[in-house]
Short mmCIF file of C-alpha atoms in Angstrom, two decimals:
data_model
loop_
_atom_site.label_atom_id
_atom_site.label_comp_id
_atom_site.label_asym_id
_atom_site.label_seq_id
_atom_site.Cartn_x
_atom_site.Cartn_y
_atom_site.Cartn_z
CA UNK A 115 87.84 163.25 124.01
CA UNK A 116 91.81 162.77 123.45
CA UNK A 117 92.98 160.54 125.99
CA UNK A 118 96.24 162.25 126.50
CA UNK A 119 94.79 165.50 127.44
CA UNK A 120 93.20 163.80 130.02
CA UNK A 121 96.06 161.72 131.42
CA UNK A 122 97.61 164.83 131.76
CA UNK A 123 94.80 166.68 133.56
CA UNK A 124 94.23 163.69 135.83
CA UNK A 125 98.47 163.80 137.45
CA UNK A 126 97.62 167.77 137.48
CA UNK A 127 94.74 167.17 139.67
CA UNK A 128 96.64 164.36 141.71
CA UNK A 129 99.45 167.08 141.96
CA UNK A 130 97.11 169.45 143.55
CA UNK A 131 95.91 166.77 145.75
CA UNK A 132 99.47 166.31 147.00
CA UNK A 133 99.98 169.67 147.95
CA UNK A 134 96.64 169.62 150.37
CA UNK A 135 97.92 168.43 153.20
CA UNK A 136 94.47 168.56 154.99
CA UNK A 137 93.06 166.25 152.14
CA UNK A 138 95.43 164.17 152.43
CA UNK A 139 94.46 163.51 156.16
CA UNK A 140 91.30 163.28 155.49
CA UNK A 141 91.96 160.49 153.49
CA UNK A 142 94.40 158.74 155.33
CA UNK A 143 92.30 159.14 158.66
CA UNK A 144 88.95 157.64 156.95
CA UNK A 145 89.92 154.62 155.83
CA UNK A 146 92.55 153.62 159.01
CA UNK A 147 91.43 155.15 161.90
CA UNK A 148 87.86 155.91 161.82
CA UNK A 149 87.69 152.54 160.52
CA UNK A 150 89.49 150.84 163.36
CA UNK A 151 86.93 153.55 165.67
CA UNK A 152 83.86 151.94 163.86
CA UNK A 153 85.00 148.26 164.48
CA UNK A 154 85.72 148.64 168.20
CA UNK A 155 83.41 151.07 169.67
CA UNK A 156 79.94 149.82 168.17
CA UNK A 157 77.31 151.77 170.61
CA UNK A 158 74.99 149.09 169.52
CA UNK A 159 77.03 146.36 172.20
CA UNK A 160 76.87 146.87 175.74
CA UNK A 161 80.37 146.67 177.10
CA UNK A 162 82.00 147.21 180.74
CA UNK A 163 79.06 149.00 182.11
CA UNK A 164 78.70 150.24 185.37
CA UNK A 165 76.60 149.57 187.84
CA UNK A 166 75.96 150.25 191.56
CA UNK A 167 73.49 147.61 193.53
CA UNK A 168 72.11 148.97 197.11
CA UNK A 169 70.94 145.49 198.68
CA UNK A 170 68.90 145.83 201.72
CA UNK A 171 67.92 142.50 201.80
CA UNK A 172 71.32 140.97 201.53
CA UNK A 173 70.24 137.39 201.34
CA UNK A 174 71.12 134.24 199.21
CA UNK A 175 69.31 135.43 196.15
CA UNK A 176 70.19 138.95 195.63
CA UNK A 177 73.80 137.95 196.50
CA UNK A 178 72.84 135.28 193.36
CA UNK A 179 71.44 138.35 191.53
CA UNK A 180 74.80 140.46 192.41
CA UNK A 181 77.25 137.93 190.95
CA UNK A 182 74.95 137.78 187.76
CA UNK A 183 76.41 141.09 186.82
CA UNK A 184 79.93 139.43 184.52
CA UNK A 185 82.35 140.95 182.27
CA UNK A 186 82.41 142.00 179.68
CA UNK A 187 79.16 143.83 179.78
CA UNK A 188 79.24 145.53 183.20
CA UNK A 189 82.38 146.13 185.84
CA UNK A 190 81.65 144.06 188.71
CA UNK A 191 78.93 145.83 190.70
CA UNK A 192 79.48 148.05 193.46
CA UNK A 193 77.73 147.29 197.00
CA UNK A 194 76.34 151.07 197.72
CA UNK A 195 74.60 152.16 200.30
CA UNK A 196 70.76 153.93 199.64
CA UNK A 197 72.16 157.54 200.67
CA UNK A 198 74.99 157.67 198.18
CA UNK A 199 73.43 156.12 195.07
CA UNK A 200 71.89 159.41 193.77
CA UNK A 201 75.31 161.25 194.43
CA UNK A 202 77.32 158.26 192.37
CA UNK A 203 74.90 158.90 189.71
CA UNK A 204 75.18 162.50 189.61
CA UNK A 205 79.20 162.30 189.54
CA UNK A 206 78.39 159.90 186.56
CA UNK A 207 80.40 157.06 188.58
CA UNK A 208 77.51 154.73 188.06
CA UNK A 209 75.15 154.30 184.66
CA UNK A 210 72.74 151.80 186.21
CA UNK A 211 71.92 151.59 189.82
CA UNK A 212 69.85 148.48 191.27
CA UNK A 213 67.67 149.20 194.85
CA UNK A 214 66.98 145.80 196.28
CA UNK A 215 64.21 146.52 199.39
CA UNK A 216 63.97 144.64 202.67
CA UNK A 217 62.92 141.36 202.65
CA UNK A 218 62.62 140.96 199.04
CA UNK A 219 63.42 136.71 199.27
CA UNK A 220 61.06 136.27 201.85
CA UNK A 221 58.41 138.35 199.98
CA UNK A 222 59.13 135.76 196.98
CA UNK A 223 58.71 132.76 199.23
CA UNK A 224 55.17 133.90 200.58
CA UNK A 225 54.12 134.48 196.92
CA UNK A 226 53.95 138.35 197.05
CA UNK A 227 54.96 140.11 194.20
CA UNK A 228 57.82 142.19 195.34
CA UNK A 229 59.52 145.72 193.09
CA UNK A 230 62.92 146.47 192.46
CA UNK A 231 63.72 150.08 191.38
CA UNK A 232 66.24 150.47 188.46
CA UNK A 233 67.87 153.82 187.92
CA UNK A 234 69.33 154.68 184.47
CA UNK A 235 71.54 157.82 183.43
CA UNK A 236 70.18 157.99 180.07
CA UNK A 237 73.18 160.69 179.03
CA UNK A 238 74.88 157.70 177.98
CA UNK A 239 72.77 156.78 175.47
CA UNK A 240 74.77 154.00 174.43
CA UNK A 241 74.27 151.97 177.47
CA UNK A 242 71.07 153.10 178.26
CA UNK A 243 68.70 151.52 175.77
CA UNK A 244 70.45 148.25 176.05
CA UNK A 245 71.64 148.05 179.33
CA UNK A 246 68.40 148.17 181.24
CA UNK A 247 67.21 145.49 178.91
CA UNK A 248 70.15 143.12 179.90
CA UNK A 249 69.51 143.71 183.60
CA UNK A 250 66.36 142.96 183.52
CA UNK A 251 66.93 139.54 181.88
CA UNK A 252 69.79 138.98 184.08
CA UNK A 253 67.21 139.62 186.76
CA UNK A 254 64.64 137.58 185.52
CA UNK A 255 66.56 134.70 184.66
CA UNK A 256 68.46 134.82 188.04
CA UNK A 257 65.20 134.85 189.92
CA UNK A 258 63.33 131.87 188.33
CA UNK A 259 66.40 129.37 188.52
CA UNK A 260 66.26 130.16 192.00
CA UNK A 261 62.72 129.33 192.61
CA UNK A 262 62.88 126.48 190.56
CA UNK A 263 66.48 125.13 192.32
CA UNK A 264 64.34 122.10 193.51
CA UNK A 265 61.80 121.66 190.89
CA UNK A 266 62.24 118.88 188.91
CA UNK A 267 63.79 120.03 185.40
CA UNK A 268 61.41 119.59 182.93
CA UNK A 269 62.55 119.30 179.30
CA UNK A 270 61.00 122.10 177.37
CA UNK A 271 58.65 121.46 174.49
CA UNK A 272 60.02 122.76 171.97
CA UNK A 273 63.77 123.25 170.91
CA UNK A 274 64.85 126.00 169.54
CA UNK A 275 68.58 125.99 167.77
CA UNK A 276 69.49 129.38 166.67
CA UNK A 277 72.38 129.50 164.56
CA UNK A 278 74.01 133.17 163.01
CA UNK A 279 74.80 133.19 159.61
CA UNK A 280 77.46 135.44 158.06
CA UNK A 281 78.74 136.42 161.80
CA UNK A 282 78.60 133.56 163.49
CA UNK A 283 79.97 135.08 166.43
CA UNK A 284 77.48 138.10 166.53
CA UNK A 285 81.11 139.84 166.62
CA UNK A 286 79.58 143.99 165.85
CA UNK A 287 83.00 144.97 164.62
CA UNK A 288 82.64 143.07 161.64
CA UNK A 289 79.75 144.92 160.66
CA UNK A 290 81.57 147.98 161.74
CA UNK A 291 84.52 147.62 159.48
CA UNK A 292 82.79 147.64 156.86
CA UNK A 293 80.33 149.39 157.03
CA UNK A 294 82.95 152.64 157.78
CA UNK A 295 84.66 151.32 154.59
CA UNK A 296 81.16 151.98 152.69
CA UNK A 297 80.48 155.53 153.77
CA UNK A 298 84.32 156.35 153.74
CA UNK A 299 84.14 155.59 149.52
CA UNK A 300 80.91 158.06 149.87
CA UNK A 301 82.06 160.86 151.05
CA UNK A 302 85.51 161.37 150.25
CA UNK A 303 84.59 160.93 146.90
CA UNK A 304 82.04 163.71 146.93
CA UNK A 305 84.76 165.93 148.68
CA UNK A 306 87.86 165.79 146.82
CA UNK A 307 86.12 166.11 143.30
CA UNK A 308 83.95 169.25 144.34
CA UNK A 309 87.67 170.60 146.58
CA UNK A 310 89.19 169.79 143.10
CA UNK A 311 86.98 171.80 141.20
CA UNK A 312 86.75 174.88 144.15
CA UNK A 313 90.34 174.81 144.50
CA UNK A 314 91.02 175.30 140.82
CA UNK A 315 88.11 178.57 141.08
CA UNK A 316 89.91 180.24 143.96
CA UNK A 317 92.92 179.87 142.85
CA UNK A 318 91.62 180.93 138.93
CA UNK A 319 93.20 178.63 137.37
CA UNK A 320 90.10 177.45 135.50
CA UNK A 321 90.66 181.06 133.06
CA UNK A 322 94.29 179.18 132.23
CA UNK A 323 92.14 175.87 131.09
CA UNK A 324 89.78 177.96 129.27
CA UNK A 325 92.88 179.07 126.91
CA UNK A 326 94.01 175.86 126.56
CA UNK A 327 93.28 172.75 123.74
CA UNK A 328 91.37 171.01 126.24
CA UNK A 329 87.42 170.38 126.34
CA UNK A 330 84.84 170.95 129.27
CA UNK A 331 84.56 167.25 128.92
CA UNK A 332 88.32 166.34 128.95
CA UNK A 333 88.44 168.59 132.24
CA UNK A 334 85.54 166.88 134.26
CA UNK A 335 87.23 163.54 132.79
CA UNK A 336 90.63 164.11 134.61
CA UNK A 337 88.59 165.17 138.22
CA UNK A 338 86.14 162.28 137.85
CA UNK A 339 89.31 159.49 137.22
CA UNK A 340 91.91 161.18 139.15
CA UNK A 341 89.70 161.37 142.26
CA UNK A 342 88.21 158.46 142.23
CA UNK A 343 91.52 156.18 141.13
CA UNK A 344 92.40 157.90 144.81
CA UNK A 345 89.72 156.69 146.60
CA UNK A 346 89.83 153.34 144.69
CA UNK A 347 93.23 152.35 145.42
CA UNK A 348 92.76 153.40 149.19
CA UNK A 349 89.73 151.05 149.62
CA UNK A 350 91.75 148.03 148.20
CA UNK A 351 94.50 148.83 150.46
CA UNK A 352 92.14 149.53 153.53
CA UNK A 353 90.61 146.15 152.76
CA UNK A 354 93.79 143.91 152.52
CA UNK A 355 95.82 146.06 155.61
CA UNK A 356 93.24 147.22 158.10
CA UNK A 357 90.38 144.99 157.63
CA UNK A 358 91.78 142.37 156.91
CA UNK A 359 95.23 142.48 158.52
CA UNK A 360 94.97 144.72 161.44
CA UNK A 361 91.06 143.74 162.83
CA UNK A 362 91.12 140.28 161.61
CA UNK A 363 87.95 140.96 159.87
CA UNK A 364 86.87 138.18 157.47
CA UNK A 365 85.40 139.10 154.14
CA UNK A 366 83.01 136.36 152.47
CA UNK A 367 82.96 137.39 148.58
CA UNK A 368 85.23 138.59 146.31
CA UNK A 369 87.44 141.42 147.10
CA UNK A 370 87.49 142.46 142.90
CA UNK A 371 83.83 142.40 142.29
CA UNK A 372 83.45 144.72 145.13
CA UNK A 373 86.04 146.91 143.86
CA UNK A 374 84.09 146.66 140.13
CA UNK A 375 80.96 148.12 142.60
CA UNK A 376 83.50 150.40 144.41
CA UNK A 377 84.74 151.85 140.55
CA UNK A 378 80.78 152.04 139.30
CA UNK A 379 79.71 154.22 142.67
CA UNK A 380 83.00 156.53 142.20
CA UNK A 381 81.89 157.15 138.90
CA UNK A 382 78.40 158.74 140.17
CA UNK A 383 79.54 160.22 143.22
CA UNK A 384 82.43 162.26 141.75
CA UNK A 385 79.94 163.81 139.37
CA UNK A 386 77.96 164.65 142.10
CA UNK A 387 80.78 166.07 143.75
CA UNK A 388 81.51 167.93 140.76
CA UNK A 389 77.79 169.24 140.30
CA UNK A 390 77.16 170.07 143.68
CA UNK A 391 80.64 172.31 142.91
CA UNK A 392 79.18 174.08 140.14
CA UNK A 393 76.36 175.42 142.71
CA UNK A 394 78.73 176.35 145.28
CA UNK A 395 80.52 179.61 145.15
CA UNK A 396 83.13 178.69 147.77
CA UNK A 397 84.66 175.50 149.97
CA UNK A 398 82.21 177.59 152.97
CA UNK A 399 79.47 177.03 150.69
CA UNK A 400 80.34 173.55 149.46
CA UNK A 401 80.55 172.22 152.66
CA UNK A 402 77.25 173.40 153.74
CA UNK A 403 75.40 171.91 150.56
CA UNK A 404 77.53 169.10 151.17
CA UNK A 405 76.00 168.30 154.60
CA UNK A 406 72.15 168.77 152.48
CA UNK A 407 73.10 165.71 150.75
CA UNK A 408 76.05 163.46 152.85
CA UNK A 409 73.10 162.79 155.76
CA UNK A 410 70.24 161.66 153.43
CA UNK A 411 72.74 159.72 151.38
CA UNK A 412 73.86 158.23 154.32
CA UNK A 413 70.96 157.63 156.59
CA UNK A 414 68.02 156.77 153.92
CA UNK A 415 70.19 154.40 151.27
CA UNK A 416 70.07 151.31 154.05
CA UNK A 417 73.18 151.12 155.50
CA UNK A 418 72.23 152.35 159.17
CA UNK A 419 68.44 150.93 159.10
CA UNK A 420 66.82 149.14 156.59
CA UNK A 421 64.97 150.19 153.75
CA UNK A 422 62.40 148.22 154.55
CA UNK A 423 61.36 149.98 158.10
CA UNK A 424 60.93 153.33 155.88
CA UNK A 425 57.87 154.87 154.57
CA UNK A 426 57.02 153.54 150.58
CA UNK A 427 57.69 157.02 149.66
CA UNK A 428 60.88 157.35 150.86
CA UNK A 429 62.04 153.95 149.62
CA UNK A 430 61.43 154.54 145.70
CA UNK A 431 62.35 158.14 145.98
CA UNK A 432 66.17 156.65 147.18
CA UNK A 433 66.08 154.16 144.50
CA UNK A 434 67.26 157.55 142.42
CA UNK A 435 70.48 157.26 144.60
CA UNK A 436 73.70 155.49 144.05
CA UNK A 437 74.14 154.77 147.91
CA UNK A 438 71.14 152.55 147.98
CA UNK A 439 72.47 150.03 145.35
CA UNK A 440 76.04 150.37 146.45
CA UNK A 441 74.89 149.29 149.83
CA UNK A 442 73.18 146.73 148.68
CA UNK A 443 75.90 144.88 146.50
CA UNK A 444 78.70 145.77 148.95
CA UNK A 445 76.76 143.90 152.22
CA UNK A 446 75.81 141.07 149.95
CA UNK A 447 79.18 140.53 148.58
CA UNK A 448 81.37 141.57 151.77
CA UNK A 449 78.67 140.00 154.30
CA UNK A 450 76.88 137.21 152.65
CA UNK A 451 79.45 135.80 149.87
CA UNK A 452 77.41 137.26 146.67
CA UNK A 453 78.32 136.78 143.16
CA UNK A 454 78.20 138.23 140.26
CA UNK A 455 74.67 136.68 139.23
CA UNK A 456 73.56 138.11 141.95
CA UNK A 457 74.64 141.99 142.31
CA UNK A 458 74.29 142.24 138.76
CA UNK A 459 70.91 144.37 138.93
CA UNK A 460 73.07 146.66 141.02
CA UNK A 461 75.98 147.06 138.73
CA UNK A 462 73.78 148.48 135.85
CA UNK A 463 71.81 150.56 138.26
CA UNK A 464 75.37 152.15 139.18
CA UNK A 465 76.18 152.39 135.58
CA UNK A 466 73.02 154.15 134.30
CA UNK A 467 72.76 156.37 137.24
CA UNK A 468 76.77 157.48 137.11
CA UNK A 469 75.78 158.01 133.77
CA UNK A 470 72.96 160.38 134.18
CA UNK A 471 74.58 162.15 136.81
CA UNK A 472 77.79 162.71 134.32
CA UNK A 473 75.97 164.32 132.04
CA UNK A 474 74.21 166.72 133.93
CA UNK A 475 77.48 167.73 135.94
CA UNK A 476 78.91 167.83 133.05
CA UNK A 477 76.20 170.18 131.40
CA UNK A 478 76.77 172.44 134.47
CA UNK A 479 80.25 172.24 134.20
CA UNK A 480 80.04 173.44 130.51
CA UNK A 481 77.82 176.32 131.61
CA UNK A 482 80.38 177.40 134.52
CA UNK A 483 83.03 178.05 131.85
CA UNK A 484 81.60 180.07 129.39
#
């Protein structure tokens, strides 16, 4: 391994990155804009929903009920009429719409048990699994400080004080941010090594390397530090300018121990970019492999559900993956404040695995070239 060859391979490769426009997009786009995307359109938060309410009681309380229905979760209601409400739905105007009956406050004065119907469009996912939840609360809550308007307020028995750590304001952007930052390191990583590679076999310029003073190992070298040195420096610069700057996102550990995590992953997901390379024949090719492994990686490592809501199997079988322990050490030092004593276990679990998966990208890589 002589250092200088690979210095030189490594501007080659960020040469050839240069001149790729569309990569260059790519990379731009994932750590700025889909990032700002993640941190202010989180389908997990009910926001500015719509919703039409056909009273046919039109009394005290469902007036009460009506006025229930603030910003910034819902619009304020519409007063529709029983005729129109399937139409409004159908046009998509309305996502939720209440039907209040006849005589619904009287019915809760005798001590009947009256029904209200609640219509969700459940196209809009989004807003559907939540949203009837939160009306239905809002309902609730609205109905029993009515009755009770001339109770007596009795102190509850028990207190409960619920304080939120590490988002104190239950703000979802935060974990939005950052979470895009995570999976942005992922996958471009994987991409530009294995473009790097299939870029340099269309274009058959690997024959020219094979006549040159340069190892197999020099060659995958350059791709692995290149690449990832991009990906690196963008993360650091997405942290400090969009994260940090632009979304006013606050980040509880240390930025350079992240980045140390951030350098560890690169190093195991540009070999796998490289090795799932050496399978593929073409970028057609690549990409479709690439989608075999980007949604596992993505969706079993922890960073959409936990690990801990998956089957046992699943759970050790991951534990082969460098997404599960980058997860780990990146929400524990960008969400909870972690140090070094304790993401440690997930350092060295980076290091041996980018290790393993060197060598056998490498061993492939060495194959591809004779």
């Amino acid at each position: 391994m002589r250092p200088r060859h690979v210095i030189h391979l490594a501007v080659k490769e960020l040469r050839g990155l240069l001149h790729d426009p569309l990569l260059m997009v790519l990379v731009v786009y994932a750590f700025t804009l889909d990032i700002y995307t993640h941190a202010t359109a989180m389908p997990e938060t009910l926001n500015r929903a719509t919703i039409g309410i056909v009273d046919e009681d039109a009394s005290p309380l469902t007036r009460r009920m009506a006025d229930a229905f603030l910003a910034p979760y819902f619009v304020p209601p519409a007063q529709i009429g029983l005729a129109e409400m399937d139409a409004r739905m159908d046009a998509g105007i309305d996502t939720f719409s209440l039907v209040i009956p006849p005589d619904f406050q009287r019915d809760l004065l005798a001590g009947d048990r009256p029904e209200l119907q609640l219509n969700v469009d459940a196209t809009r996912v989004s807003q559907a699994f939540t949203g009837a939840g939160y009306i239905q609360a809002i309902v609730d809550q609205e109905i029993t400080g009515w009755a009770a308007r001339d109770a007596a307020a009795a102190a509850p028995p028990v207190d409960l004080a619920v304080r939120a750590r590490f988002n104190p304001a239950l703000d979802p952007g935060w974990f939005g941010a950052l979470t895009a930052v995570i999976s942005a390191v992922t996958m471009l990583s994987i991409i530009l090594s294995g473009a790097a590679l299939i870029r340099e076999r269309e274009h058959g310029t690997v024959e020219h390397l094979l006549v040159m003073p340069v190892t197999p190992a020099e060659i995958m070298t350059s791709k692995v530090l290149s690449m990832g040195a991009v990906v690196l420096v963008a993360t650091g610069l997405s942290l400090n300018f969009m994260v940090q700057g632009v979304l006013e996102v606050p980040i509880a550990g240390s930025v350079t121990l992240f980045l140390v995590g951030v350098a560890l992953h690169l190093f195991a997901t540009t070999s796998l970019g490289i090795l799932l390379a050496t399978i593929s024949g073409s970028m057609p090719q690549f990409a479709m492999l690439l989608l075999l492994v980007l949604l596992p990686l993505e969706i079993l490592s922890g960073g959409m559900t936990p690990r801990e809501s998956m089957p046992e199997a699943v759970q050790y079988a991951m534990l082969a993956a460098p997404n599960t322990h980058f997860i780990a050490l990146s929400q524990s030092v960008l969400f909870r404040g972690a140090g070094l004593s304790v993401v440690w276990p997930q350092l060295l679990a980076l290091a041996l695995i980018g290790t393993a998966m060197f060598s056998i990208a490498l061993r492939r890589f060495h194959g591809l070239l004779r």
